PDB file of C-alpha atoms and ligand atoms in Angstrom:
ATOM      1  CA  MET A 226      -6.664  27.835 -19.313  1.00  0.00           C
ATOM      2  CA  PRO A 227      -5.920  28.484 -15.725  1.00  0.00           C
ATOM      3  CA  HIS A 228      -5.609  25.267 -13.800  1.00  0.00           C
ATOM      4  CA  GLU A 229      -8.284  24.926 -10.874  1.00  0.00           C
ATOM      5  CA  PHE A 230      -7.084  22.506  -8.099  1.00  0.00           C
ATOM      6  CA  SER A 231      -9.476  19.773  -7.079  1.00  0.00           C
ATOM      7  CA  THR A 232      -9.268  17.396  -4.173  1.00  0.00           C
ATOM      8  CA  THR A 233     -11.538  15.729  -1.533  1.00  0.00           C
ATOM      9  CA  ASP A 234     -10.962  15.586   2.121  1.00  0.00           C
ATOM     10  CA  VAL A 235      -9.885  12.281   3.606  1.00  0.00           C
ATOM     11  CA  PHE A 236      -8.824  13.310   6.943  1.00  0.00           C
ATOM     12  CA  GLY A 237      -9.143  10.721   9.429  1.00  0.00           C
ATOM     13  CA  GLN A 238      -9.500   7.891   7.170  1.00  0.00           C
ATOM     14  CA  MET A 239      -7.507   5.314   5.363  1.00  0.00           C
ATOM     15  CA  VAL A 240      -8.586   4.476   1.867  1.00  0.00           C
ATOM     16  CA  LEU A 241      -7.622   1.179   0.275  1.00  0.00           C
ATOM     17  CA  LEU A 242      -6.751   2.184  -3.276  1.00  0.00           C
ATOM     18  CA  GLY A 243      -5.780  -1.414  -4.331  1.00  0.00           C
ATOM     19  CA  THR A 244      -6.241  -4.845  -2.818  1.00  0.00           C
ATOM     20  CA  GLY A 245      -4.850  -7.010  -5.526  1.00  0.00           C
ATOM     21  CA  THR A 246      -1.752  -9.189  -5.905  1.00  0.00           C
ATOM     22  CA  SER A 247       1.196  -8.135  -8.334  1.00  0.00           C
ATOM     23  CA  VAL A 248      -0.596  -8.998 -11.723  1.00  0.00           C
ATOM     24  CA  GLY A 249      -3.857  -7.486 -10.312  1.00  0.00           C
ATOM     25  CA  VAL A 250      -7.216  -8.897 -10.629  1.00  0.00           C
ATOM     26  CA  PRO A 251      -8.517  -9.593 -13.570  1.00  0.00           C
ATOM     27  CA  MET A 252      -5.297 -10.978 -14.698  1.00  0.00           C
ATOM     28  CA  ILE A 253      -4.264 -10.506 -18.214  1.00  0.00           C
ATOM     29  CA  GLY A 254      -5.461 -13.439 -20.392  1.00  0.00           C
ATOM     30  CA  CYS A 255      -7.291 -15.244 -17.681  1.00  0.00           C
ATOM     31  CA  GLY A 256     -10.860 -16.545 -18.248  1.00  0.00           C
ATOM     32  CA  CYS A 257     -11.722 -17.806 -14.858  1.00  0.00           C
ATOM     33  CA  PRO A 258     -14.998 -16.884 -13.084  1.00  0.00           C
ATOM     34  CA  VAL A 259     -13.406 -14.272 -10.895  1.00  0.00           C
ATOM     35  CA  CYS A 260     -11.497 -12.563 -13.610  1.00  0.00           C
ATOM     36  CA  ARG A 261     -14.636 -12.396 -15.673  1.00  0.00           C
ATOM     37  CA  SER A 262     -17.031 -11.366 -12.867  1.00  0.00           C
ATOM     38  CA  ASP A 263     -19.048  -8.272 -13.082  1.00  0.00           C
ATOM     39  CA  ASN A 264     -18.839  -7.699  -9.381  1.00  0.00           C
ATOM     40  CA  PRO A 265     -16.795  -4.587  -8.657  1.00  0.00           C
ATOM     41  CA  TRP A 266     -15.446  -6.226  -5.488  1.00  0.00           C
ATOM     42  CA  ASN A 267     -13.654  -8.731  -7.760  1.00  0.00           C
ATOM     43  CA  LYS A 268     -11.737  -6.153  -9.429  1.00  0.00           C
ATOM     44  CA  ARG A 269      -8.656  -5.396  -7.702  1.00  0.00           C
ATOM     45  CA  MET A 270      -5.788  -2.947  -8.535  1.00  0.00           C
ATOM     46  CA  ARG A 271      -2.137  -3.221  -7.160  1.00  0.00           C
ATOM     47  CA  CYS A 272      -1.746  -2.721  -3.476  1.00  0.00           C
ATOM     48  CA  SER A 273      -1.713   0.813  -2.090  1.00  0.00           C
ATOM     49  CA  ALA A 274      -3.452   3.062   0.334  1.00  0.00           C
ATOM     50  CA  VAL A 275      -4.031   6.638   1.311  1.00  0.00           C
ATOM     51  CA  LEU A 276      -4.233   8.037   4.786  1.00  0.00           C
ATOM     52  CA  GLY A 277      -5.767  11.488   5.671  1.00  0.00           C
ATOM     53  CA  LEU A 278      -3.497  12.708   8.477  1.00  0.00           C
ATOM     54  CA  PRO A 279      -3.480  15.990  10.311  1.00  0.00           C
ATOM     55  CA  GLU A 280      -0.842  17.736   8.036  1.00  0.00           C
ATOM     56  CA  GLY A 281      -1.840  15.933   4.698  1.00  0.00           C
ATOM     57  CA  ASN A 282      -2.349  12.981   2.646  1.00  0.00           C
ATOM     58  CA  LEU A 283      -0.020  10.017   3.045  1.00  0.00           C
ATOM     59  CA  LEU A 284       0.255   7.621   0.141  1.00  0.00           C
ATOM     60  CA  ILE A 285       1.546   4.017   1.119  1.00  0.00           C
ATOM     61  CA  ASP A 286       3.445   2.597  -1.854  1.00  0.00           C
ATOM     62  CA  THR A 287       3.191   3.979  -5.559  1.00  0.00           C
ATOM     63  CA  SER A 288       1.478   1.163  -7.441  1.00  0.00           C
ATOM     64  CA  PRO A 289       1.482   0.895 -11.377  1.00  0.00           C
ATOM     65  CA  ASP A 290      -2.269   1.636 -10.936  1.00  0.00           C
ATOM     66  CA  VAL A 291      -1.629   5.003  -8.725  1.00  0.00           C
ATOM     67  CA  ARG A 292      -2.908   7.368 -11.549  1.00  0.00           C
ATOM     68  CA  ALA A 293      -6.189   5.454 -11.905  1.00  0.00           C
ATOM     69  CA  GLN A 294      -6.434   4.883  -8.266  1.00  0.00           C
ATOM     70  CA  LEU A 295      -6.018   8.704  -7.120  1.00  0.00           C
ATOM     71  CA  LEU A 296      -8.500   9.688 -10.059  1.00  0.00           C
ATOM     72  CA  ARG A 297     -11.209   7.170  -8.820  1.00  0.00           C
ATOM     73  CA  GLU A 298     -11.111   8.228  -5.275  1.00  0.00           C
ATOM     74  CA  GLN A 299     -10.781  11.986  -6.198  1.00  0.00           C
ATOM     75  CA  ILE A 300      -7.685  12.406  -4.285  1.00  0.00           C
ATOM     76  CA  GLY A 301      -5.917  15.408  -5.876  1.00  0.00           C
ATOM     77  CA  ILE A 302      -2.777  15.733  -3.624  1.00  0.00           C
ATOM     78  CA  VAL A 303      -0.276  13.427  -2.003  1.00  0.00           C
ATOM     79  CA  HIS A 304       1.879  15.242   0.498  1.00  0.00           C
ATOM     80  CA  SER A 305       4.337  12.303   1.356  1.00  0.00           C
ATOM     81  CA  VAL A 306       4.883   8.580   0.234  1.00  0.00           C
ATOM     82  CA  LEU A 307       5.817   5.731   2.676  1.00  0.00           C
ATOM     83  CA  TYR A 308       7.105   2.597   1.313  1.00  0.00           C
ATOM     84  CA  THR A 309       6.660  -0.994   2.434  1.00  0.00           C
ATOM     85  CA  HIS A 310       9.242  -2.286   0.200  1.00  0.00           C
ATOM     86  CA  GLU A 311      10.587  -2.280  -3.343  1.00  0.00           C
ATOM     87  CA  HIS A 312       8.796  -4.551  -5.363  1.00  0.00           C
ATOM     88  CA  ALA A 313       7.584  -3.598  -8.785  1.00  0.00           C
ATOM     89  CA  ASP A 314       3.855  -3.586  -7.899  1.00  0.00           C
ATOM     90  CA  HIS A 315       4.675  -1.168  -4.881  1.00  0.00           C
ATOM     91  CA  VAL A 316       6.918   1.214  -6.668  1.00  0.00           C
ATOM     92  CA  PHE A 317       6.677   1.597 -10.365  1.00  0.00           C
ATOM     93  CA  GLY A 318       3.882   4.321 -10.600  1.00  0.00           C
ATOM     94  CA  LEU A 319       6.015   6.630  -8.961  1.00  0.00           C
ATOM     95  CA  ASP A 320       6.544   9.018 -12.236  1.00  0.00           C
ATOM     96  CA  ASP A 321       2.801   9.615 -12.146  1.00  0.00           C
ATOM     97  CA  LEU A 322       3.330  11.936  -9.145  1.00  0.00           C
ATOM     98  CA  ARG A 323       5.143  14.435 -11.161  1.00  0.00           C
ATOM     99  CA  MET A 324       2.383  17.052 -10.629  1.00  0.00           C
ATOM    100  CA  MET A 325       2.823  16.929  -6.862  1.00  0.00           C
ATOM    101  CA  GLN A 326       5.861  18.991  -7.057  1.00  0.00           C
ATOM    102  CA  PHE A 327       3.936  21.803  -8.342  1.00  0.00           C
ATOM    103  CA  TYR A 328       1.207  21.526  -5.625  1.00  0.00           C
ATOM    104  CA  LEU A 329       3.713  21.025  -2.938  1.00  0.00           C
ATOM    105  CA  HIS A 330       5.988  23.818  -4.269  1.00  0.00           C
ATOM    106  CA  GLY A 331       8.886  21.349  -3.798  1.00  0.00           C
ATOM    107  CA  PRO A 332      10.079  17.802  -4.157  1.00  0.00           C
ATOM    108  CA  VAL A 333       7.534  14.964  -3.057  1.00  0.00           C
ATOM    109  CA  PRO A 334       8.997  13.361   0.268  1.00  0.00           C
ATOM    110  CA  LEU A 335       9.522   9.722   0.094  1.00  0.00           C
ATOM    111  CA  TYR A 336      10.048   7.851   3.231  1.00  0.00           C
ATOM    112  CA  CYS A 337      11.670   4.538   2.964  1.00  0.00           C
ATOM    113  CA  GLU A 338      14.354   2.036   3.910  1.00  0.00           C
ATOM    114  CA  PRO A 339      17.915   2.325   2.082  1.00  0.00           C
ATOM    115  CA  ARG A 340      17.188  -0.693  -0.048  1.00  0.00           C
ATOM    116  CA  VAL A 341      13.902   0.931  -1.476  1.00  0.00           C
ATOM    117  CA  GLU A 342      15.774   4.354  -2.093  1.00  0.00           C
ATOM    118  CA  ASP A 343      18.311   2.222  -4.045  1.00  0.00           C
ATOM    119  CA  ARG A 344      15.789   0.677  -6.126  1.00  0.00           C
ATOM    120  CA  ILE A 345      14.083   4.042  -6.693  1.00  0.00           C
ATOM    121  CA  ARG A 346      17.299   5.630  -7.685  1.00  0.00           C
ATOM    122  CA  ARG A 347      18.202   2.831 -10.322  1.00  0.00           C
ATOM    123  CA  SER A 348      14.744   2.381 -11.712  1.00  0.00           C
ATOM    124  CA  PHE A 349      13.965   6.186 -11.932  1.00  0.00           C
ATOM    125  CA  ASP A 350      17.502   7.282 -12.842  1.00  0.00           C
ATOM    126  CA  TYR A 351      16.483  10.085 -15.084  1.00  0.00           C
ATOM    127  CA  ALA A 352      14.914  11.699 -12.061  1.00  0.00           C
ATOM    128  CA  PHE A 353      18.413  12.027 -10.363  1.00  0.00           C
ATOM    129  CA  SER A 354      20.398  12.850 -13.557  1.00  0.00           C
ATOM    130  CA  THR A 355      22.350  16.288 -13.553  1.00  0.00           C
ATOM    131  CA  ASP A 356      21.418  17.042 -17.047  1.00  0.00           C
ATOM    132  CA  ALA A 357      19.516  20.027 -17.367  1.00  0.00           C
ATOM    133  CA  HIS A 358      15.794  19.211 -18.027  1.00  0.00           C
ATOM    134  CA  THR A 359      13.856  20.467 -20.884  1.00  0.00           C
ATOM    135  CA  HIS A 360      11.163  21.992 -18.984  1.00  0.00           C
ATOM    136  CA  PRO A 361       9.748  22.034 -15.274  1.00  0.00           C
ATOM    137  CA  GLY A 362       7.900  18.870 -14.499  1.00  0.00           C
ATOM    138  CA  ALA A 363       9.793  16.815 -17.260  1.00  0.00           C
ATOM    139  CA  VAL A 364      11.133  14.459 -14.293  1.00  0.00           C
ATOM    140  CA  PRO A 365       9.849  13.759 -10.928  1.00  0.00           C
ATOM    141  CA  GLN A 366      11.319  15.679  -8.069  1.00  0.00           C
ATOM    142  CA  LEU A 367      11.994  13.542  -4.966  1.00  0.00           C
ATOM    143  CA  ALA A 368      13.481  13.940  -1.470  1.00  0.00           C
ATOM    144  CA  PHE A 369      14.410  10.882   0.334  1.00  0.00           C
ATOM    145  CA  HIS A 370      13.983  10.352   4.183  1.00  0.00           C
ATOM    146  CA  ARG A 371      15.261   7.412   5.737  1.00  0.00           C
ATOM    147  CA  VAL A 372      13.039   5.084   7.897  1.00  0.00           C
ATOM    148  CA  GLY A 373      14.425   2.582  10.249  1.00  0.00           C
ATOM    149  CA  LEU A 374      12.341   0.304  12.936  1.00  0.00           C
ATOM    150  CA  GLU A 375      12.019   3.322  15.323  1.00  0.00           C
ATOM    151  CA  PRO A 376       8.616   4.950  15.505  1.00  0.00           C
ATOM    152  CA  PHE A 377       8.900   8.296  13.749  1.00  0.00           C
ATOM    153  CA  GLU A 378       6.366  11.102  12.896  1.00  0.00           C
ATOM    154  CA  ILE A 379       4.927  11.824   9.257  1.00  0.00           C
ATOM    155  CA  LEU A 380       2.359  14.481   8.507  1.00  0.00           C
ATOM    156  CA  GLY A 381       1.510  15.245  12.367  1.00  0.00           C
ATOM    157  CA  ALA A 382       0.849  11.407  13.001  1.00  0.00           C
ATOM    158  CA  LYS A 383       2.851   8.713  14.931  1.00  0.00           C
ATOM    159  CA  VAL A 384       4.017   5.717  12.723  1.00  0.00           C
ATOM    160  CA  VAL A 385       5.439   2.562  14.201  1.00  0.00           C
ATOM    161  CA  PRO A 386       7.290   0.259  11.549  1.00  0.00           C
ATOM    162  CA  ILE A 387       6.718  -3.436  12.195  1.00  0.00           C
ATOM    163  CA  ARG A 388       9.449  -5.580  10.619  1.00  0.00           C
ATOM    164  CA  MET A 389       7.940  -8.669   8.613  1.00  0.00           C
ATOM    165  CA  LYS A 390       9.248 -11.411   6.517  1.00  0.00           C
ATOM    166  CA  HIS A 391       8.292 -11.634   2.623  1.00  0.00           C
ATOM    167  CA  GLY A 392       9.895 -14.904   1.878  1.00  0.00           C
ATOM    168  CA  SER A 393      12.731 -16.438   3.381  1.00  0.00           C
ATOM    169  CA  ARG A 394      15.274 -13.950   2.519  1.00  0.00           C
ATOM    170  CA  PHE A 395      13.502 -10.737   2.184  1.00  0.00           C
ATOM    171  CA  GLU A 396      12.088  -8.202   4.949  1.00  0.00           C
ATOM    172  CA  VAL A 397       9.572  -5.509   4.408  1.00  0.00           C
ATOM    173  CA  LEU A 398       7.797  -3.013   6.733  1.00  0.00           C
ATOM    174  CA  GLY A 399       4.021  -3.141   7.919  1.00  0.00           C
ATOM    175  CA  PHE A 400       2.994   0.222   9.637  1.00  0.00           C
ATOM    176  CA  ARG A 401       0.848   0.962  12.608  1.00  0.00           C
ATOM    177  CA  PHE A 402      -1.080   4.249  12.830  1.00  0.00           C
ATOM    178  CA  GLY A 403      -2.855   4.610  16.372  1.00  0.00           C
ATOM    179  CA  ASN A 404      -4.932   1.353  16.218  1.00  0.00           C
ATOM    180  CA  VAL A 405      -5.061   0.546  12.707  1.00  0.00           C
ATOM    181  CA  ALA A 406      -2.250  -1.349  10.952  1.00  0.00           C
ATOM    182  CA  TYR A 407      -1.350  -1.873   7.422  1.00  0.00           C
ATOM    183  CA  CYS A 408       0.621  -5.249   6.881  1.00  0.00           C
ATOM    184  CA  THR A 409       0.858  -6.377   3.299  1.00  0.00           C
ATOM    185  CA  ASP A 410       3.385  -8.549   1.601  1.00  0.00           C
ATOM    186  CA  THR A 411       4.349 -10.907   4.232  1.00  0.00           C
ATOM    187  CA  ASN A 412       4.365 -14.575   5.070  1.00  0.00           C
ATOM    188  CA  GLU A 413       5.709 -14.487   8.469  1.00  0.00           C
ATOM    189  CA  ILE A 414       5.618 -12.023  11.517  1.00  0.00           C
ATOM    190  CA  SER A 415       7.985 -12.700  14.462  1.00  0.00           C
ATOM    191  CA  PRO A 416       6.862 -12.812  18.024  1.00  0.00           C
ATOM    192  CA  GLU A 417       8.576  -9.405  18.616  1.00  0.00           C
ATOM    193  CA  SER A 418       6.426  -7.725  15.633  1.00  0.00           C
ATOM    194  CA  MET A 419       3.290  -9.692  16.777  1.00  0.00           C
ATOM    195  CA  GLU A 420       3.636  -7.991  20.237  1.00  0.00           C
ATOM    196  CA  GLN A 421       3.629  -4.639  18.349  1.00  0.00           C
ATOM    197  CA  LEU A 422       0.217  -5.562  16.640  1.00  0.00           C
ATOM    198  CA  THR A 423      -1.636  -6.210  19.879  1.00  0.00           C
ATOM    199  CA  GLY A 424      -4.820  -4.053  20.750  1.00  0.00           C
ATOM    200  CA  LEU A 425      -5.744  -3.059  17.175  1.00  0.00           C
ATOM    201  CA  ASP A 426      -8.800  -1.772  16.038  1.00  0.00           C
ATOM    202  CA  VAL A 427      -8.300  -2.557  12.376  1.00  0.00           C
ATOM    203  CA  LEU A 428      -5.614  -4.832  11.033  1.00  0.00           C
ATOM    204  CA  ILE A 429      -5.268  -5.047   7.094  1.00  0.00           C
ATOM    205  CA  LEU A 430      -3.161  -8.117   6.290  1.00  0.00           C
ATOM    206  CA  ASP A 431      -1.807 -10.034   3.223  1.00  0.00           C
ATOM    207  CA  ALA A 432      -3.635 -13.280   2.246  1.00  0.00           C
ATOM    208  CA  LEU A 433      -2.892 -14.322  -1.380  1.00  0.00           C
ATOM    209  CA  ARG A 434      -4.951 -17.112  -1.997  1.00  0.00           C
ATOM    210  CA  PRO A 435      -6.149 -20.345  -0.420  1.00  0.00           C
ATOM    211  CA  ARG A 436      -3.016 -22.339  -1.418  1.00  0.00           C
ATOM    212  CA  GLY A 437       0.361 -21.563   0.249  1.00  0.00           C
ATOM    213  CA  HIS A 438       2.981 -19.625  -1.080  1.00  0.00           C
ATOM    214  CA  ALA A 439       6.764 -18.777  -0.898  1.00  0.00           C
ATOM    215  CA  THR A 440       6.343 -14.943   0.058  1.00  0.00           C
ATOM    216  CA  HIS A 441       2.780 -14.410   1.153  1.00  0.00           C
ATOM    217  CA  PHE A 442       0.302 -15.684   3.766  1.00  0.00           C
ATOM    218  CA  SER A 443      -2.284 -17.989   2.486  1.00  0.00           C
ATOM    219  CA  LEU A 444      -5.942 -17.202   3.482  1.00  0.00           C
ATOM    220  CA  GLU A 445      -5.959 -19.712   6.314  1.00  0.00           C
ATOM    221  CA  GLU A 446      -2.447 -18.680   7.725  1.00  0.00           C
ATOM    222  CA  ALA A 447      -3.763 -15.034   7.717  1.00  0.00           C
ATOM    223  CA  VAL A 448      -6.984 -16.191   9.503  1.00  0.00           C
ATOM    224  CA  GLU A 449      -4.429 -17.867  12.042  1.00  0.00           C
ATOM    225  CA  VAL A 450      -2.462 -14.570  12.533  1.00  0.00           C
ATOM    226  CA  ALA A 451      -5.817 -12.670  12.909  1.00  0.00           C
ATOM    227  CA  ARG A 452      -7.098 -15.146  15.508  1.00  0.00           C
ATOM    228  CA  LYS A 453      -3.802 -14.706  17.516  1.00  0.00           C
ATOM    229  CA  LEU A 454      -3.837 -10.819  17.437  1.00  0.00           C
ATOM    230  CA  VAL A 455      -7.671 -10.470  17.878  1.00  0.00           C
ATOM    231  CA  PRO A 456      -8.217  -6.925  16.152  1.00  0.00           C
ATOM    232  CA  ARG A 457     -11.795  -5.655  16.143  1.00  0.00           C
ATOM    233  CA  GLN A 458     -11.841  -6.247  12.437  1.00  0.00           C
ATOM    234  CA  THR A 459      -9.366  -7.779  10.009  1.00  0.00           C
ATOM    235  CA  TYR A 460      -9.548  -6.975   6.327  1.00  0.00           C
ATOM    236  CA  PHE A 461      -7.318  -9.184   4.029  1.00  0.00           C
ATOM    237  CA  THR A 462      -5.444  -7.697   1.075  1.00  0.00           C
ATOM    238  CA  HIS A 463      -2.964  -8.380  -1.738  1.00  0.00           C
ATOM    239  CA  MET A 464      -5.402 -11.030  -3.194  1.00  0.00           C
ATOM    240  CA  SER A 465      -5.220 -13.186  -6.378  1.00  0.00           C
ATOM    241  CA  HIS A 466      -8.019 -14.117  -8.542  1.00  0.00           C
ATOM    242  CA  GLU A 467      -8.481 -17.367  -6.524  1.00  0.00           C
ATOM    243  CA  LEU A 468     -10.485 -15.610  -3.856  1.00  0.00           C
ATOM    244  CA  GLU A 469     -14.019 -14.848  -5.170  1.00  0.00           C
ATOM    245  CA  HIS A 470     -15.087 -11.852  -2.995  1.00  0.00           C
ATOM    246  CA  GLU A 471     -18.633 -12.903  -1.572  1.00  0.00           C
ATOM    247  CA  LYS A 472     -18.178 -16.775  -1.665  1.00  0.00           C
ATOM    248  CA  THR A 473     -14.839 -16.282   0.553  1.00  0.00           C
ATOM    249  CA  ASN A 474     -16.425 -13.678   2.856  1.00  0.00           C
ATOM    250  CA  ALA A 475     -19.113 -16.210   3.541  1.00  0.00           C
ATOM    251  CA  SER A 476     -16.539 -18.596   4.779  1.00  0.00           C
ATOM    252  CA  LEU A 477     -14.646 -16.457   7.126  1.00  0.00           C
ATOM    253  CA  PRO A 478     -14.910 -16.093  10.959  1.00  0.00           C
ATOM    254  CA  ALA A 479     -16.725 -13.002  12.470  1.00  0.00           C
ATOM    255  CA  GLY A 480     -14.606  -9.987  12.337  1.00  0.00           C
ATOM    256  CA  MET A 481     -12.653 -11.011   9.332  1.00  0.00           C
ATOM    257  CA  ALA A 482     -13.438 -10.056   5.723  1.00  0.00           C
ATOM    258  CA  LEU A 483     -11.702  -9.546   2.279  1.00  0.00           C
ATOM    259  CA  ALA A 484     -10.888  -5.933   1.697  1.00  0.00           C
ATOM    260  CA  TYR A 485     -11.758  -4.162  -1.664  1.00  0.00           C
ATOM    261  CA  ASP A 486     -10.620  -1.522  -3.608  1.00  0.00           C
ATOM    262  CA  GLY A 487     -12.206   1.898  -2.303  1.00  0.00           C
ATOM    263  CA  LEU A 488     -12.671   0.617   1.179  1.00  0.00           C
ATOM    264  CA  ARG A 489     -12.679   3.363   3.629  1.00  0.00           C
ATOM    265  CA  ILE A 490     -11.514   2.716   7.276  1.00  0.00           C
ATOM    266  CA  ASP A 491     -11.837   5.272  10.317  1.00  0.00           C
ATOM    267  CA  LEU A 492      -8.245   5.946  11.641  1.00  0.00           C
ATOM    268  CA  THR A 493      -8.517   5.351  15.617  1.00  0.00           C
TER     269      THR A 493
HETATM  270 ZN1   ZN B 562       3.117  -6.987  -3.687  1.00  0.00          ZN
HETATM  271 ZN1   ZN B 563      -8.583 -15.325 -13.261  1.00  0.00          ZN
HETATM  272 ZN1   ZN B 564       6.240  -7.832  -2.367  1.00  0.00          ZN
END
């Protein structure tokens, strides 16, 4: 049967594919009210987003849920991938992009820092082996593009990388696209980086749970950051099962809310 290609147009939008912490919500084996909730807003896949840019779809991170996420949003093609950092919950779905090399007629461009490239080369070593493969599409074809702290262009849009801390010894990147910024997996943003996040329409920001954590903002800490930056709207992401969607939202200041899987944000 001939293959009929299908995708929806997400131009001008950021689609949040997943808004959950590394284990997802519900968490395996947990019987808490949030994990057992029927409310779809309490179901959170691992963190990822797609942006509809002038020259194609940009995927931020390849979560272990990426296949289900792209199918759910009916996004049939990813033209490039941009990585925040190399933790397992942001990388390990990469093999699921194997069909993209056919749709793109070439390798999938991966934009990342050297440490992320190193992790991908080791975790997906079979994709870089020089052995002959049994058939086309047997392994992902990938092409690395190095990212630093200088703004760069990707798929016809300008990206400003934002350096952030993710625990005391680890650094990640947030990204600003126009007046929308995506800042997950952080518990400290330097004054210099905060400066790069002023004047936003929408800020997407890490907020793990009510209690503090060694590598993520607590909800209260995240609210503090949002109060300083005063974007028009803040959405919190990378949430654990300790944050019930509606109850938590009712407690938040105006202009702040929990994100949810499938949330669409206009790029401005
Ligand atoms: Zn994470
Ligand atoms: Zn739970
Ligand atoms: Zn992380």
